[in-house]
Short mmCIF file of C-alpha atoms and ligand atoms in Angstrom, two decimals:
data_model
loop_
_atom_site.label_atom_id
_atom_site.label_comp_id
_atom_site.label_asym_id
_atom_site.label_seq_id
_atom_site.Cartn_x
_atom_site.Cartn_y
_atom_site.Cartn_z
CA MET R 1 165.63 1.68 104.69
CA SER R 2 164.96 4.87 106.66
CA LYS R 3 167.31 7.78 106.08
CA ALA R 4 170.16 8.27 108.51
CA ILE R 5 169.45 11.28 110.73
CA GLU R 6 172.90 12.59 109.81
CA ASN R 7 171.70 12.78 106.18
CA VAL R 8 168.37 14.31 107.12
CA ILE R 9 170.10 17.16 108.94
CA SER R 10 172.64 17.84 106.20
CA ASN R 11 170.04 17.69 103.43
CA ALA R 12 167.70 19.99 105.33
CA ILE R 13 170.39 22.60 105.83
CA VAL R 14 171.70 22.49 102.28
CA ARG R 15 168.20 22.65 100.74
CA SER R 16 166.90 25.31 103.06
CA PHE R 17 169.97 27.51 102.67
CA SER R 18 170.06 27.03 98.90
CA ASN R 19 166.42 28.10 98.56
CA LYS R 20 167.04 31.21 100.67
CA PHE R 21 170.24 32.07 98.84
CA ALA R 22 168.89 31.47 95.33
CA ASP R 23 165.84 33.59 96.12
CA SER R 24 168.10 36.42 97.31
CA LEU R 25 170.20 36.58 94.13
CA THR R 26 167.64 39.06 92.76
CA VAL R 27 166.35 41.57 95.28
CA ASP R 28 164.86 45.04 95.42
CA ALA R 29 167.48 46.21 97.92
CA ALA R 30 170.87 44.75 98.81
CA ILE R 31 172.54 46.09 101.94
CA VAL R 32 176.26 45.71 102.50
CA GLY R 33 177.22 45.40 106.16
CA GLY R 34 175.13 44.37 109.12
CA GLY R 35 175.77 47.28 111.47
CA PRO R 36 173.07 49.12 113.42
CA SER R 37 172.03 51.48 110.61
CA ALA R 38 171.76 48.53 108.22
CA MET R 39 169.66 46.45 110.61
CA VAL R 40 167.20 49.31 111.08
CA ALA R 41 167.06 49.89 107.32
CA ALA R 42 166.52 46.18 106.66
CA ARG R 43 163.56 46.04 109.03
CA TYR R 44 161.83 49.15 107.67
CA LEU R 45 162.38 47.98 104.10
CA ALA R 46 161.07 44.48 104.76
CA GLU R 47 158.02 45.88 106.55
CA ALA R 48 157.27 48.02 103.49
CA GLY R 49 157.25 44.93 101.27
CA VAL R 50 160.70 45.55 99.80
CA LYS R 51 162.63 42.34 99.13
CA VAL R 52 165.87 42.91 101.00
CA ALA R 53 169.07 40.95 101.65
CA VAL R 54 172.00 41.93 103.87
CA PHE R 55 175.55 40.70 103.26
CA GLU R 56 177.83 40.86 106.30
CA ARG R 57 181.53 40.03 106.22
CA LYS R 58 181.76 38.83 109.80
CA LEU R 59 180.19 35.76 111.37
CA ALA R 60 178.10 37.95 113.68
CA PRO R 61 176.14 40.88 112.26
CA GLY R 62 175.83 43.90 114.55
CA GLY R 63 178.95 45.78 113.46
CA GLY R 64 180.30 48.17 116.05
CA THR R 65 177.37 47.71 118.41
CA TRP R 66 178.55 44.81 120.55
CA GLY R 67 181.53 46.43 122.23
CA GLY R 68 179.83 49.63 123.48
CA GLY R 69 182.49 52.21 124.33
CA MET R 70 185.99 50.80 124.80
CA LEU R 71 184.47 47.37 125.53
CA PHE R 72 182.27 48.78 128.29
CA ASN R 73 179.16 47.16 126.78
CA GLU R 74 176.73 50.04 127.17
CA VAL R 75 175.87 52.72 124.61
CA VAL R 76 174.01 56.01 124.65
CA VAL R 77 170.99 56.99 122.53
CA GLN R 78 169.32 60.38 122.56
CA ASP R 79 165.58 61.16 122.73
CA SER R 80 165.18 61.63 118.97
CA ALA R 81 165.80 57.92 118.31
CA ILE R 82 163.94 56.41 121.27
CA ALA R 83 160.94 55.52 119.11
CA ILE R 84 163.20 53.21 117.08
CA LEU R 85 164.56 51.54 120.23
CA ASP R 86 160.99 51.03 121.41
CA LYS R 87 159.98 49.53 118.07
CA PHE R 88 162.73 46.92 118.54
CA ASN R 89 161.81 46.39 122.23
CA ILE R 90 165.24 47.54 123.38
CA ARG R 91 165.20 48.73 126.98
CA HIS R 92 166.85 52.00 127.98
CA SER R 93 167.12 54.27 130.98
CA GLU R 94 167.31 58.04 130.92
CA LEU R 95 170.29 59.65 132.64
CA ALA R 96 169.18 61.56 135.74
CA ASP R 97 171.94 64.13 135.26
CA ALA R 98 171.55 64.50 131.46
CA PRO R 99 167.87 64.37 130.50
CA GLY R 100 167.27 63.39 126.89
CA TYR R 101 170.11 60.84 126.88
CA HIS R 102 169.60 57.15 127.62
CA THR R 103 171.95 54.25 128.33
CA LEU R 104 171.30 50.75 127.10
CA ASP R 105 172.99 47.38 127.01
CA SER R 106 174.91 47.08 123.73
CA VAL R 107 174.47 43.29 123.57
CA GLU R 108 170.70 43.69 123.93
CA MET R 109 170.76 46.34 121.23
CA ALA R 110 172.82 44.28 118.75
CA SER R 111 170.78 41.12 119.19
CA ALA R 112 167.41 42.91 119.11
CA LEU R 113 168.31 44.82 115.94
CA ILE R 114 169.36 41.61 114.20
CA TYR R 115 166.29 39.70 115.37
CA GLY R 116 164.01 42.57 114.36
CA ALA R 117 165.44 42.70 110.84
CA VAL R 118 165.26 38.94 110.25
CA HIS R 119 161.85 38.60 111.83
CA ALA R 120 160.47 41.36 109.58
CA GLY R 121 161.54 39.33 106.55
CA ALA R 122 165.04 40.57 105.67
CA LYS R 123 167.49 37.82 104.76
CA ILE R 124 170.94 38.12 106.33
CA PHE R 125 173.93 36.31 104.84
CA ASN R 126 176.80 36.31 107.29
CA SER R 127 180.44 35.50 106.52
CA VAL R 128 179.85 36.91 103.04
CA SER R 129 182.08 39.73 101.79
CA VAL R 130 181.16 42.12 99.02
CA GLU R 131 184.20 42.46 96.81
CA ASP R 132 182.81 44.47 93.90
CA ILE R 133 179.69 46.06 92.42
CA VAL R 134 177.74 45.21 89.27
CA PHE R 135 177.82 48.37 87.15
CA LYS R 136 175.83 48.44 83.90
CA ASN R 137 174.60 51.24 81.67
CA GLY R 138 175.81 53.96 84.02
CA LYS R 139 173.99 52.56 87.04
CA VAL R 140 174.86 50.42 90.04
CA ASN R 141 172.95 47.16 89.51
CA GLY R 142 174.11 44.84 92.26
CA LEU R 143 176.92 43.21 94.19
CA VAL R 144 179.75 40.77 93.65
CA ILE R 145 180.05 38.45 96.64
CA ASN R 146 182.25 35.71 98.01
CA TRP R 147 182.69 33.83 101.28
CA THR R 148 184.75 35.74 103.81
CA PRO R 149 187.08 32.75 104.38
CA VAL R 150 187.81 32.78 100.64
CA GLU R 151 188.63 36.48 100.89
CA ARG R 152 190.69 36.06 104.07
CA LEU R 153 192.73 33.13 102.74
CA GLY R 154 193.27 34.85 99.39
CA MET R 155 191.90 31.76 97.59
CA HIS R 156 191.61 32.05 93.83
CA VAL R 157 187.86 31.42 93.65
CA ASP R 158 185.49 33.36 91.42
CA PRO R 159 182.60 35.15 93.10
CA LEU R 160 178.83 35.13 92.49
CA THR R 161 176.58 38.13 91.86
CA VAL R 162 173.42 39.62 93.33
CA ILE R 163 171.21 41.88 91.22
CA ALA R 164 169.49 44.71 93.08
CA GLU R 165 167.46 47.79 92.21
CA ALA R 166 169.08 49.61 95.10
CA VAL R 167 172.42 48.99 96.81
CA ILE R 168 172.97 50.42 100.29
CA ASP R 169 176.50 50.92 101.57
CA GLY R 170 176.30 50.24 105.30
CA THR R 171 179.97 49.31 105.63
CA GLY R 172 180.72 51.88 108.33
CA HIS R 173 183.86 53.99 108.54
CA PRO R 174 185.54 52.83 105.27
CA SER R 175 182.52 53.33 102.92
CA GLU R 176 183.84 50.30 101.04
CA ILE R 177 181.16 50.08 98.39
CA ILE R 178 181.06 53.77 97.53
CA ARG R 179 184.86 53.69 97.26
CA MET R 180 184.65 50.74 94.87
CA ALA R 181 182.23 52.77 92.78
CA THR R 182 184.42 55.89 92.67
CA ASP R 183 187.65 53.93 92.14
CA LYS R 184 186.62 51.12 89.80
CA ALA R 185 183.59 52.57 87.98
CA GLN R 186 185.26 56.02 88.09
CA ILE R 187 182.03 57.78 88.87
CA LYS R 188 181.49 61.06 90.67
CA ILE R 189 179.21 60.80 93.69
CA ASP R 190 176.92 63.43 95.22
CA THR R 191 179.46 65.14 97.50
CA ALA R 192 181.21 68.52 97.29
CA THR R 193 184.23 66.93 95.59
CA GLY R 194 182.50 64.09 93.75
CA GLN R 195 184.66 61.73 95.82
CA VAL R 196 184.55 60.21 99.31
CA MET R 197 185.54 63.17 101.49
CA GLY R 198 186.71 61.19 104.53
CA GLU R 199 185.78 61.27 108.16
CA ARG R 200 186.90 64.13 110.39
CA PRO R 201 187.85 63.92 114.10
CA MET R 202 185.42 63.64 117.01
CA TRP R 203 182.65 66.25 117.42
CA VAL R 204 179.63 64.41 118.74
CA ASP R 205 176.64 66.65 118.01
CA SER R 206 177.91 67.66 114.59
CA GLY R 207 178.63 64.02 113.65
CA GLU R 208 175.24 62.84 114.85
CA ALA R 209 173.42 65.44 112.78
CA SER R 210 175.56 65.02 109.68
CA THR R 211 175.19 61.22 109.70
CA VAL R 212 171.45 61.61 109.25
CA GLU R 213 171.68 64.63 106.92
CA ASN R 214 174.11 62.82 104.59
CA THR R 215 172.12 59.61 104.37
CA LYS R 216 170.99 59.63 100.73
CA GLU R 217 171.41 58.28 97.21
CA TYR R 218 174.98 59.12 96.17
CA PHE R 219 174.72 57.81 92.63
CA PRO R 220 171.84 56.20 90.74
CA GLY R 221 171.13 52.95 92.54
CA LEU R 222 173.74 53.54 95.26
CA PHE R 223 172.79 54.76 98.74
CA ALA R 224 174.80 55.10 101.95
CA CYS R 225 173.74 55.02 105.59
CA GLY R 226 175.40 55.20 109.00
CA MET R 227 179.10 55.96 109.32
CA SER R 228 179.53 55.27 105.63
CA ALA R 229 177.29 58.24 104.78
CA ASN R 230 179.10 60.39 107.32
CA ASN R 231 182.48 59.39 105.89
CA CYS R 232 181.36 60.06 102.30
CA SER R 233 180.37 63.62 103.11
CA GLY R 234 183.27 64.46 105.41
CA GLY R 235 181.37 64.50 108.72
CA TYR R 236 182.84 64.38 112.21
CA ARG R 237 182.96 61.12 114.19
CA MET R 238 180.80 60.64 117.26
CA GLY R 239 181.82 57.50 119.17
CA PRO R 240 179.41 55.30 121.13
CA ILE R 241 176.24 57.34 120.77
CA PHE R 242 173.87 55.57 118.36
CA GLY R 243 170.84 57.77 117.75
CA GLY R 244 172.24 59.02 114.45
CA MET R 245 172.90 55.44 113.26
CA LEU R 246 169.33 54.35 114.01
CA LEU R 247 167.77 57.44 112.40
CA SER R 248 170.04 57.04 109.38
CA GLY R 249 168.83 53.46 108.89
CA LYS R 250 165.23 54.63 108.93
CA LYS R 251 166.01 57.50 106.55
CA VAL R 252 167.78 55.34 103.98
CA ALA R 253 164.89 52.88 104.04
CA GLU R 254 162.46 55.71 103.36
CA ALA R 255 164.63 56.96 100.48
CA VAL R 256 164.80 53.49 98.91
CA ILE R 257 161.06 52.91 99.40
CA ALA R 258 160.35 56.24 97.66
CA LYS R 259 162.76 55.43 94.81
CA LEU R 260 161.26 52.00 94.24
CA GLY R 261 157.75 53.37 94.50
CA LYS R 262 156.80 50.83 97.19
O1 LIG M 301 180.43 50.13 111.29
P1 LIG M 301 179.16 49.43 111.50
O2 LIG M 301 178.77 49.11 112.89
O3 LIG M 301 177.98 50.21 110.72
P2 LIG M 301 177.14 51.52 111.05
O4 LIG M 301 175.71 51.15 110.96
O5 LIG M 301 177.41 51.83 112.59
C1 LIG M 301 178.56 52.49 113.05
C2 LIG M 301 178.70 52.22 114.53
O6 LIG M 301 178.76 50.85 114.81
C3 LIG M 301 179.92 52.85 115.16
C4 LIG M 301 179.78 54.28 115.37
C5 LIG M 301 178.59 54.76 116.14
O7 LIG M 301 178.84 55.90 116.73
O8 LIG M 301 180.61 55.03 114.97
O9 LIG M 301 181.08 52.56 114.40
O10 LIG M 301 177.64 52.63 110.23
O11 LIG M 301 179.13 48.05 110.71
C6 LIG M 301 179.56 47.93 109.39
C7 LIG M 301 179.54 46.46 109.02
O12 LIG M 301 179.84 46.33 107.66
C8 LIG M 301 180.61 45.15 107.47
C9 LIG M 301 181.50 45.10 108.70
O13 LIG M 301 181.98 43.80 108.95
C10 LIG M 301 180.58 45.63 109.77
O14 LIG M 301 179.92 44.60 110.47
N1 LIG M 301 181.33 45.28 106.19
C11 LIG M 301 182.26 46.22 105.88
N2 LIG M 301 182.68 46.04 104.62
C12 LIG M 301 182.02 44.96 104.13
C13 LIG M 301 181.14 44.48 105.13
C14 LIG M 301 182.03 44.27 102.88
N3 LIG M 301 182.82 44.65 101.87
N4 LIG M 301 181.23 43.19 102.73
C15 LIG M 301 180.40 42.79 103.74
N5 LIG M 301 180.36 43.41 104.95
#
């Protein structure tokens, strides 16, 4: 008797997903959050031959990209990050009255960043929340993960773990993973206070520069990029300009590649 097509479909999905998931339980780099800095990092890492998986709490990766500024779905990127937009084939147009600044469609940007990361070989697991870190022998060794619906419903279900040489906190404004490390593992991170310093109010050019400057390894095995890096080091916020996020993603990838000797 030939298999029912209903069975063929279900089997294919379960097998294919299980293979992908099982293979991603041990990676070189695990990224938490699927925002713009993370997507750029994932692509550069994958292209360098680094085995990389991204865990994103929401159903749709892309983080704060989709909504542009106040739901006006356009964002601004400055000249310094245009090469990254071009690499992802994201179209942009320079402002006639403010040379050096470009507008682009935020939906095109979000979807192109995600596609670029996956197509380069990064694995993205959506609707997965990181609820803890693996911390062994004074080093961050991986992530503790569970389904977001389990987290949201407060279900009493034990998580699974991912082992990684490098963990990248791309969780945006809250720096969730670095905070877990300082709170639960009681470590001091590489900031002026040893703790997460917290984001300051809006100052666009300062925030853009400090996001990139503060993208680094904060503790052995634990890196931060994007708004998470800015928040860790007490930088100013910058709103819907994304050059700093894109450059931060590239910078964290380079730091991880150097650390792993890839
Ligand atoms: O905040 P987010 O977009 O990351 P980003 O790369 O970019 C920031 C900009 O979008 C914007 C900005 C630009 O000027 O200020 O805010 O720093 O995306 C962070 C992603 O991380 C996910 C969250 O759902 C979001 O999509 N995330 C946060 N905590 C967790 C997580 C967690 N514990 N587990 C999994 N995903």
